[in-house]
Amino acid sequence: MLSAAAPLMLWLLLLFAATVCVVESRPRWRSARGAHGTRASLLVGYQVCTVAGNLYLAVAGCAWFGAEVPATAADRLYSDLPYVRKHVLAPLVAHLASDLLLYLSLPELRQPALIAHHLLTGALAQLATHPVPYTHHYILFFAGAAELSNLPLGWIELCKLLPPVRAASPGGYSAARAVFAASFVTLRLLLWPAVTVRFWSDSLLALRGDVACASRGATSFYLASNAVLTAMQLGWGVIICRRIAAAASAAASAAPSLEHRTAQLRKLE
């Protein structure tokens, strides 16, 4: 897995370096800094690098929507899918490794929760191929299709890291937030729990012995990790839904009421 991921990680880091050079060539951005003094070019380079990884995984994961669902729990858990190895797991490891390198290098990104998330996801990716192929069918969704919601998040994060970017494109920031909210609700709050229920059902069959279980430790670790990641997403989902409700309430308050518009029309008459 690591040998397959290494060239992809190199490409991502080359993309990071190329982006830094391009941004540094723009005089207006040379003096821009992040909250901890990091040059704007480095923060933009990170976002381009991480969104490129997310984009590849999301496009590869779209195959999940048209894929035939294996008929048995054993096939859903233990089928070895070369497509997932090549186009999801190897790029995922490269993406996580390049992100971790930049997290540790740039103070604005040095958040324990992000580092822990990537380390956990990396461990899950390793267990997907060792000691035996595991959960490739489900990984196509969890690490692939679900990444679609992270694409608009890249622009949102860049605007937070560099306020001048948000000031230069307030409409783009608002649009990205709207697209992110819609995609997050669809993929992470509706589809994710539905896929999770099937995954837990299959995994519990394996733990009970109704399906041959290659590694009880790997199965238990996957279930615990899935529970943590699902809980985190539900927590974020509550925050997003509250913000949507607050925005809708503010818009309704700002809009003139029907009675007010009618009164204004009568005055004009």
Coordinates of C-alpha atoms in Angstrom, one line a residue:
M1 CA 0.0 0.0 0.0
L2 CA 2.8 2.5 1.0
S3 CA 4.7 1.7 -2.2
A4 CA 1.6 2.4 -4.3
A5 CA 0.9 5.6 -2.4
A6 CA 4.4 7.1 -2.5
P7 CA 4.4 8.3 -6.2
L8 CA 0.9 9.8 -5.7
M9 CA 2.1 11.6 -2.6
L10 CA 5.1 13.0 -4.6
W11 CA 2.7 14.3 -7.2
L12 CA 0.6 16.0 -4.5
L13 CA 3.6 17.7 -3.0
L14 CA 4.8 18.8 -6.4
L15 CA 1.4 20.3 -6.9
F16 CA 1.8 22.1 -3.6
A17 CA 5.2 23.5 -4.6
A18 CA 3.9 24.6 -8.0
T19 CA 0.9 26.4 -6.3
V20 CA 3.3 28.1 -3.9
C21 CA 5.4 29.4 -6.8
V22 CA 2.3 30.7 -8.7
V23 CA 0.9 32.5 -5.7
E24 CA 4.3 34.0 -4.8
S25 CA 4.5 35.4 -8.4
R26 CA 1.4 37.6 -7.6
P27 CA 2.6 40.8 -5.9
R28 CA -0.8 41.4 -4.1
W29 CA -0.5 38.1 -2.2
R30 CA 3.2 38.2 -1.2
S31 CA 2.5 40.2 2.0
A32 CA -0.6 38.3 3.0
R33 CA -0.3 36.1 6.1
G34 CA -2.3 33.6 8.0
A35 CA -3.3 34.0 11.6
H36 CA 0.0 32.7 12.8
G37 CA 2.1 34.5 10.2
T38 CA 2.3 31.7 7.6
R39 CA 2.8 33.0 4.1
A40 CA -0.4 33.0 2.0
S41 CA 1.3 31.0 -0.7
L42 CA 1.8 28.1 1.7
L43 CA -1.8 28.1 2.9
V44 CA -3.1 28.3 -0.7
G45 CA -0.7 25.5 -1.7
Y46 CA -2.1 23.3 1.1
Q47 CA -5.7 23.9 0.1
V48 CA -5.0 23.1 -3.6
C49 CA -3.1 20.0 -2.6
T50 CA -5.8 18.7 -0.2
V51 CA -8.7 19.5 -2.5
A52 CA -6.9 17.7 -5.4
G53 CA -6.7 14.6 -3.2
N54 CA -10.4 15.0 -2.2
L55 CA -11.4 15.5 -5.8
Y56 CA -9.7 12.3 -7.0
L57 CA -11.2 10.2 -4.2
A58 CA -14.7 11.8 -4.8
V59 CA -14.6 11.1 -8.6
A60 CA -13.3 7.5 -7.9
G61 CA -16.0 7.0 -5.3
C62 CA -18.8 8.0 -7.7
A63 CA -18.5 4.4 -9.0
W64 CA -20.3 3.4 -5.7
F65 CA -23.6 4.9 -7.0
G66 CA -23.8 2.5 -9.9
A67 CA -22.0 -0.5 -8.4
E68 CA -23.7 -3.8 -7.9
V69 CA -24.1 -4.5 -4.2
P70 CA -22.6 -7.9 -3.4
A71 CA -25.3 -10.5 -2.5
T72 CA -23.8 -11.8 0.8
A73 CA -22.3 -10.2 3.9
A74 CA -19.1 -12.2 3.3
D75 CA -18.7 -10.7 -0.1
R76 CA -19.5 -7.2 1.1
L77 CA -16.8 -7.5 3.8
Y78 CA -14.1 -9.5 2.2
S79 CA -14.3 -9.0 -1.6
D80 CA -10.9 -7.9 -2.9
L81 CA -11.6 -5.0 -5.3
P82 CA -8.6 -4.0 -7.4
Y83 CA -10.4 -0.7 -8.4
V84 CA -10.7 0.2 -4.7
R85 CA -7.0 -0.7 -4.0
K86 CA -5.8 1.4 -7.0
H87 CA -8.2 4.4 -7.1
V88 CA -9.3 4.8 -3.4
L89 CA -6.9 3.2 -0.9
A90 CA -3.6 4.2 -2.5
P91 CA -4.7 7.8 -3.2
L92 CA -6.2 8.0 0.3
V93 CA -2.9 7.1 1.9
A94 CA -1.1 9.6 -0.3
H95 CA -3.6 12.2 0.5
L96 CA -3.5 11.6 4.3
A97 CA 0.3 11.5 4.3
S98 CA 0.8 14.8 2.4
D99 CA -1.9 16.4 4.6
L100 CA -0.2 15.2 7.8
L101 CA 3.2 16.6 6.6
L102 CA 1.6 20.0 6.0
Y103 CA -0.3 19.9 9.3
L104 CA 2.9 19.4 11.2
S105 CA 4.7 22.1 9.1
L106 CA 2.2 24.9 9.2
P107 CA 1.0 26.3 12.5
E108 CA -2.5 27.3 11.2
L109 CA -3.2 23.7 10.4
R110 CA -1.7 22.1 13.5
Q111 CA -4.9 21.0 15.1
P112 CA -4.9 17.8 17.2
A113 CA -8.4 16.7 16.0
L114 CA -7.3 16.8 12.3
I115 CA -4.1 15.0 13.1
A116 CA -5.9 12.3 15.1
H117 CA -8.5 11.9 12.3
H118 CA -5.9 11.4 9.7
L119 CA -3.9 8.9 11.8
L120 CA -7.1 6.9 12.5
T121 CA -8.1 6.9 8.8
G122 CA -4.6 5.8 7.8
A123 CA -4.9 2.9 10.2
L124 CA -8.2 1.9 8.7
A125 CA -6.8 2.1 5.2
Q126 CA -3.9 -0.2 6.3
L127 CA -6.4 -2.7 7.8
A128 CA -8.3 -2.7 4.5
T129 CA -5.5 -4.7 2.9
H130 CA -3.7 -6.5 5.8
P131 CA -4.0 -9.2 6.9
V132 CA -6.7 -9.8 4.3
P133 CA -8.7 -7.5 1.9
Y134 CA -11.5 -6.0 4.1
T135 CA -14.5 -3.7 3.5
H136 CA -13.6 -2.7 0.0
H137 CA -17.2 -2.4 -0.9
Y138 CA -17.9 0.0 2.0
I139 CA -14.7 1.9 1.6
L140 CA -15.8 2.9 -1.9
F141 CA -18.5 5.0 -0.2
F142 CA -16.9 6.0 3.1
A143 CA -13.6 7.1 1.6
G144 CA -14.8 7.9 -1.9
A145 CA -18.3 9.1 -2.6
A146 CA -18.6 10.8 0.8
E147 CA -15.6 13.0 -0.1
L148 CA -17.9 14.9 -2.5
S149 CA -19.0 17.0 0.4
N150 CA -15.4 18.1 1.1
L151 CA -14.9 19.8 -2.2
P152 CA -16.7 23.1 -1.3
L153 CA -15.3 22.8 2.2
G154 CA -11.8 23.5 0.7
W155 CA -12.8 27.0 -0.4
I156 CA -14.5 27.7 3.0
E157 CA -11.4 26.6 4.9
L158 CA -9.2 28.8 2.6
C159 CA -11.4 31.8 3.3
K160 CA -11.1 31.2 7.1
L161 CA -7.3 30.8 6.9
L162 CA -6.9 33.9 4.7
P163 CA -9.6 36.5 5.4
P164 CA -8.5 38.6 2.3
V165 CA -9.6 35.7 0.1
R166 CA -13.1 35.9 1.6
A167 CA -13.2 39.7 1.3
A168 CA -12.2 39.4 -2.4
S169 CA -15.0 36.9 -3.1
P170 CA -17.9 37.1 -0.5
G171 CA -20.3 35.6 -3.0
G172 CA -18.1 32.6 -3.6
Y173 CA -17.8 32.0 0.1
S174 CA -21.6 32.1 0.6
A175 CA -22.1 29.8 -2.4
A176 CA -19.5 27.4 -1.1
R177 CA -21.3 27.3 2.3
A178 CA -24.6 26.6 0.7
V179 CA -23.2 23.8 -1.5
F180 CA -21.4 22.3 1.4
A181 CA -24.4 22.3 3.6
A182 CA -26.6 20.6 1.0
S183 CA -23.9 18.0 0.1
F184 CA -23.1 17.3 3.8
V185 CA -26.8 16.7 4.7
T186 CA -27.3 14.4 1.7
L187 CA -24.1 12.4 1.9
R188 CA -23.1 12.5 5.6
L189 CA -26.5 12.7 7.4
L190 CA -28.7 10.7 5.1
L191 CA -26.6 8.2 3.0
W192 CA -23.8 7.7 5.6
P193 CA -26.0 6.4 8.4
A194 CA -27.9 4.2 5.9
V195 CA -24.6 2.6 4.7
T196 CA -23.4 2.4 8.3
V197 CA -26.4 0.3 9.3
R198 CA -25.6 -2.3 6.6
F199 CA -22.0 -2.2 7.5
W200 CA -22.7 -2.8 11.2
S201 CA -25.2 -5.6 10.4
D202 CA -22.6 -7.4 8.3
S203 CA -19.8 -6.9 10.8
L204 CA -21.9 -8.2 13.7
L205 CA -22.7 -11.3 11.7
A206 CA -18.9 -11.8 11.3
L207 CA -18.3 -11.3 15.0
R208 CA -21.0 -13.7 16.0
G209 CA -19.5 -16.4 13.6
D210 CA -22.4 -16.4 11.2
V211 CA -19.9 -15.2 8.6
A212 CA -16.3 -16.3 8.6
C213 CA -14.4 -13.6 10.4
A214 CA -10.8 -13.1 9.2
S215 CA -9.8 -10.9 12.1
R216 CA -12.0 -10.1 15.1
G217 CA -9.6 -7.3 16.1
A218 CA -9.8 -5.6 12.7
T219 CA -13.6 -5.9 12.7
S220 CA -13.9 -4.5 16.2
F221 CA -11.5 -1.6 15.4
Y222 CA -13.5 -0.7 12.3
L223 CA -16.8 -0.7 14.2
A224 CA -15.4 1.5 17.0
S225 CA -13.8 3.9 14.5
N226 CA -17.0 4.0 12.4
A227 CA -19.0 4.8 15.6
V228 CA -16.6 7.7 16.4
L229 CA -16.6 9.1 12.9
T230 CA -20.4 8.8 12.6
A231 CA -20.9 10.5 16.0
M232 CA -18.5 13.3 14.9
Q233 CA -20.5 13.8 11.6
L234 CA -23.8 13.8 13.4
G235 CA -22.4 16.5 15.8
W236 CA -21.3 18.6 12.8
G237 CA -24.6 18.0 11.2
V238 CA -26.4 19.4 14.2
I239 CA -24.3 22.6 13.9
I240 CA -24.9 22.9 10.2
C241 CA -28.7 22.4 10.6
R242 CA -28.7 25.1 13.3
R243 CA -26.9 27.5 11.0
I244 CA -29.3 26.7 8.2
A245 CA -32.2 27.4 10.5
A246 CA -30.6 30.6 11.7
A247 CA -29.9 31.8 8.2
A248 CA -33.5 31.0 7.1
S249 CA -34.9 32.8 10.1
A250 CA -32.7 35.9 9.4
A251 CA -33.8 35.9 5.8
A252 CA -37.4 35.6 6.8
S253 CA -37.0 38.5 9.2
A254 CA -35.3 40.7 6.7
A255 CA -37.9 40.0 4.0
P256 CA -40.8 42.5 4.1
S257 CA -44.0 40.9 5.3
L258 CA -47.0 40.5 3.0
E259 CA -49.0 43.0 5.1
H260 CA -46.1 45.5 4.8
R261 CA -46.0 45.1 1.0
T262 CA -49.7 45.5 0.7
A263 CA -49.7 48.7 2.8
Q264 CA -46.9 50.1 0.6
L265 CA -48.9 49.3 -2.6
R266 CA -52.0 51.0 -1.2
K267 CA -50.0 54.1 -0.4
L268 CA -48.8 54.2 -4.0
E269 CA -52.4 54.0 -5.2

